[in-house]
XYZ file of C-alpha atoms in Angstrom:
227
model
C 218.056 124.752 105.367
C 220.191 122.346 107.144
C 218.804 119.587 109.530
C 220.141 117.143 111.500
C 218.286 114.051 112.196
C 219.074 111.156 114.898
C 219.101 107.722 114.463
C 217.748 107.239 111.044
C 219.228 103.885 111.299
C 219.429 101.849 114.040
C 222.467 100.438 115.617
C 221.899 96.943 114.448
C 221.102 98.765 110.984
C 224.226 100.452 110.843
C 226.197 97.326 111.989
C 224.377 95.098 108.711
C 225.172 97.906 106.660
C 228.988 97.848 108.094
C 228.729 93.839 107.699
C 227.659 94.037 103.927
C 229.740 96.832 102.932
C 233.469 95.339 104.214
C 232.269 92.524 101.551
C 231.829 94.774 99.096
C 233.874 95.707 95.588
C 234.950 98.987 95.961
C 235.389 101.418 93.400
C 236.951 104.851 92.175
C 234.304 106.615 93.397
C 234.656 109.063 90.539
C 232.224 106.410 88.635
C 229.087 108.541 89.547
C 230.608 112.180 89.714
C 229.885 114.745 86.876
C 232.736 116.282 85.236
C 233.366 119.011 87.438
C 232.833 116.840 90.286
C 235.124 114.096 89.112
C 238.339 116.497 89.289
C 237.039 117.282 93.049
C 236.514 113.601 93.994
C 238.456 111.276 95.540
C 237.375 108.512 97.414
C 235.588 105.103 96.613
C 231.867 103.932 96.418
C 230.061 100.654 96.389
C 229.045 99.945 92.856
C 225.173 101.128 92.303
C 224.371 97.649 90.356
C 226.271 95.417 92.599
C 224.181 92.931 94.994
C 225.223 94.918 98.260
C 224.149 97.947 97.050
C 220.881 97.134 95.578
C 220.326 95.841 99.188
C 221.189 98.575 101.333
C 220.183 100.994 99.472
C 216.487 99.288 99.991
C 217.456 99.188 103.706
C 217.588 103.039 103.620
C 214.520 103.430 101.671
C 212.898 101.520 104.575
C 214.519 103.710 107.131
C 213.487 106.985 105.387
C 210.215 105.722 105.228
C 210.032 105.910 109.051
C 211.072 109.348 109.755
C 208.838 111.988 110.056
C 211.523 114.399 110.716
C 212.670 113.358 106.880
C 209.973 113.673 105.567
C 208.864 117.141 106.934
C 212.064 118.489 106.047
C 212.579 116.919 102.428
C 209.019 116.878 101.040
C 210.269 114.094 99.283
C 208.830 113.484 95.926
C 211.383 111.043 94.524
C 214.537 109.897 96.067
C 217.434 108.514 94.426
C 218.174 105.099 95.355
C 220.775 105.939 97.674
C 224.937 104.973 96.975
C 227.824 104.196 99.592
C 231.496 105.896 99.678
C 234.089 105.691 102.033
C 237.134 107.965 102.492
C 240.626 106.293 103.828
C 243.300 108.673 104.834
C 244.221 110.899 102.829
C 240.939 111.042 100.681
C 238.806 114.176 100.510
C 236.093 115.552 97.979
C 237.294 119.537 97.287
C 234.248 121.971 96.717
C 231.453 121.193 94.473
C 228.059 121.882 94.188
C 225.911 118.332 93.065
C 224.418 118.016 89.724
C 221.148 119.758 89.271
C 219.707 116.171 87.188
C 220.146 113.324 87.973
C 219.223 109.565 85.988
C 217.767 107.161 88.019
C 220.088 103.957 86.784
C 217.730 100.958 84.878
C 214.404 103.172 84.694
C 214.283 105.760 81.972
C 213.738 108.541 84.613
C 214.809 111.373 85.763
C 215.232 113.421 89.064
C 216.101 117.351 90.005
C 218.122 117.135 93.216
C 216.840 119.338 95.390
C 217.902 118.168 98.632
C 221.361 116.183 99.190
C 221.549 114.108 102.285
C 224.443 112.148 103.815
C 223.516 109.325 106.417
C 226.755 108.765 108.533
C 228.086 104.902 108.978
C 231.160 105.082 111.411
C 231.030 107.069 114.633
C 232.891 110.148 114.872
C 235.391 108.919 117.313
C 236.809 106.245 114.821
C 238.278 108.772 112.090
C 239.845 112.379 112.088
C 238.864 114.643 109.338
C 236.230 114.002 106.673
C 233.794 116.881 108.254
C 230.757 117.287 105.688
C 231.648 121.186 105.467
C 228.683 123.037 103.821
C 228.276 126.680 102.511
C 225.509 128.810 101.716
C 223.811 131.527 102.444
C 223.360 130.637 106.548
C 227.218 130.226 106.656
C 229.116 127.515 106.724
C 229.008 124.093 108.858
C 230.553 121.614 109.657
C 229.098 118.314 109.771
C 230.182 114.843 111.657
C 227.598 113.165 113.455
C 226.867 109.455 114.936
C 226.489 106.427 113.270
C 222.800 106.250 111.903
C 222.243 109.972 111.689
C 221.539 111.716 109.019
C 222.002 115.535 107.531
C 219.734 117.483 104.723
C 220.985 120.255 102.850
C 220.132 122.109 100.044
C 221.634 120.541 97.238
C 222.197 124.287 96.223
C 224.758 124.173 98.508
C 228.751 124.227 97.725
C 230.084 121.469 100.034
C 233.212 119.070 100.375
C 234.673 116.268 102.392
C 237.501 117.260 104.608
C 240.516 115.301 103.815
C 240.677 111.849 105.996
C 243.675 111.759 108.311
C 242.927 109.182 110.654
C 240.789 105.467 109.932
C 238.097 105.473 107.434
C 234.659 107.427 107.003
C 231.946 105.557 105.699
C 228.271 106.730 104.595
C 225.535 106.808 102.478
C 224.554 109.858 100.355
C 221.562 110.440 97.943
C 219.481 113.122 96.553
C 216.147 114.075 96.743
C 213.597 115.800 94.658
C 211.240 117.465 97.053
C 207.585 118.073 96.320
C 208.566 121.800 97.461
C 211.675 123.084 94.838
C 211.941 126.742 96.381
C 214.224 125.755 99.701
C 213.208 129.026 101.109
C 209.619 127.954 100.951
C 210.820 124.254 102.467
C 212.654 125.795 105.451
C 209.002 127.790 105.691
C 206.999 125.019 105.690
C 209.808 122.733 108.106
C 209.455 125.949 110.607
C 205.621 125.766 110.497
C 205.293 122.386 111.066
C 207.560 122.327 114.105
C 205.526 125.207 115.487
C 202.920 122.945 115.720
C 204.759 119.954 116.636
C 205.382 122.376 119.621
C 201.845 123.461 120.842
C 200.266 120.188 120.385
C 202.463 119.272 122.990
C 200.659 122.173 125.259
C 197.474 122.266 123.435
C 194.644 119.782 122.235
C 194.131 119.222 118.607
C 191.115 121.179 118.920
C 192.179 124.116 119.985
C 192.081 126.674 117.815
C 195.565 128.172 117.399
C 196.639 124.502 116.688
C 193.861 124.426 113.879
C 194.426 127.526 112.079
C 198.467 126.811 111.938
C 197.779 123.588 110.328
C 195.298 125.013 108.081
C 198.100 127.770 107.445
C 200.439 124.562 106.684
C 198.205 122.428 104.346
C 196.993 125.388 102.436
C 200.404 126.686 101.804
C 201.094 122.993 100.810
C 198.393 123.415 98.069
C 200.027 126.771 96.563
C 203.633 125.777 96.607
C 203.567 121.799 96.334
C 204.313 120.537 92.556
C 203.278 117.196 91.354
């Protein structure tokens, strides 16, 4: 299941983030890539520890927080505090599929990545290349939205970067383990729910199509939902 959502961050958001980040110490962005991955990857990321990423990486918490689009679609559980790359010409990430585990840096924890998510911090006009291109069993997309939006995939998913050839990409990315692991069962549950995103818009919340669909929802929750 792939969805797009708008405006995760605002544009005041995404200029901060823009602000903080051209202060930033950037890095080989191999630092955080597994060992398949690292041969694949080439680009550079903010370091995870350093005071501009600790920051905006709350920032997008925040934001996440807000969306109920995100949050229908993820299921999130946990999310990984999120990182920041950028791709200059000439960079590209060749086809990969993300790690299955992940540590969560300074807390003894773990997370399975479920979803993978890439929240988009220059606008499409001010770079060529560096498409998000995903693959899976829908077919494959490719990805380049606005400033502030945001994309959810199945972390499942074999996906790379597009090689730069024009200015400089910049974004977010993170993982999430979702409270639903079966992404069949999460597109399910995403298609449900906007079904009856739909007919309250016709129908009162009384009615009783509108009740039985969310009943439907919430008790499919119960079976599928792991804690």
């Amino acid at each position: 299941m792939l969805v797009r959502i708008p405006q995760v961050l605002t544009p005041t958001e995404v200029a901060y983030c823009r602000e903080r980040l051209e202060a930033a110490a950037w890095v080989d962005g191999k630092a955080t890539a597994g060992e398949q991955s690292a041969k694949a990857k080439f680009n550079l990321q903010v370091p995870q520890d350093s005071a501009e990423g600790k920051e905006l990486a709350d920032l997008v918490l925040r934001a996440l927080g807000r969306s109920a689009l995100f949050a229908t679609a993820a299921l999130p559980l946990k999310v990984f505090p999120p990182l920041f790359n950028r791709y200059d010409v000439g960079m590209t990430f060749h086809a990969h599929v993300d790690n299955a585990i992940r540590p969560v840096p300074g807390t003894g924890q773990r997370i399975r990545t479920d979803v993978s998510s890439t929240l988009f911090l220059s606008a499409p006009e001010d770079y060529d290349g560096g498409e998000l291109v995903i693959e899976d069993t829908y077919g494959t997309q490719e990805v380049k939205l606005g400033a502030g939006d945001l994309v959810v995939y199945p972390a499942t998913s074999l996906h790379r970067v597009n090689p730069v050839t024009r200015g400089s990409r910049w974004a977010s990315f993170f993982w999430t383990q979702s409270m639903v692991k079966d992404d069949g069962q999460r597109q399910f549950l995403y298609d449900l729910d906007m079904g009856i995103i739909a007919l309250r818009q016709d129908l009162p919340d009384d009615h009783a199509g509108v009740l039985a669909m969310t009943a439907a929802y919430h008790n499919l929750l119960r079976r599928w939902v792991e804690m």
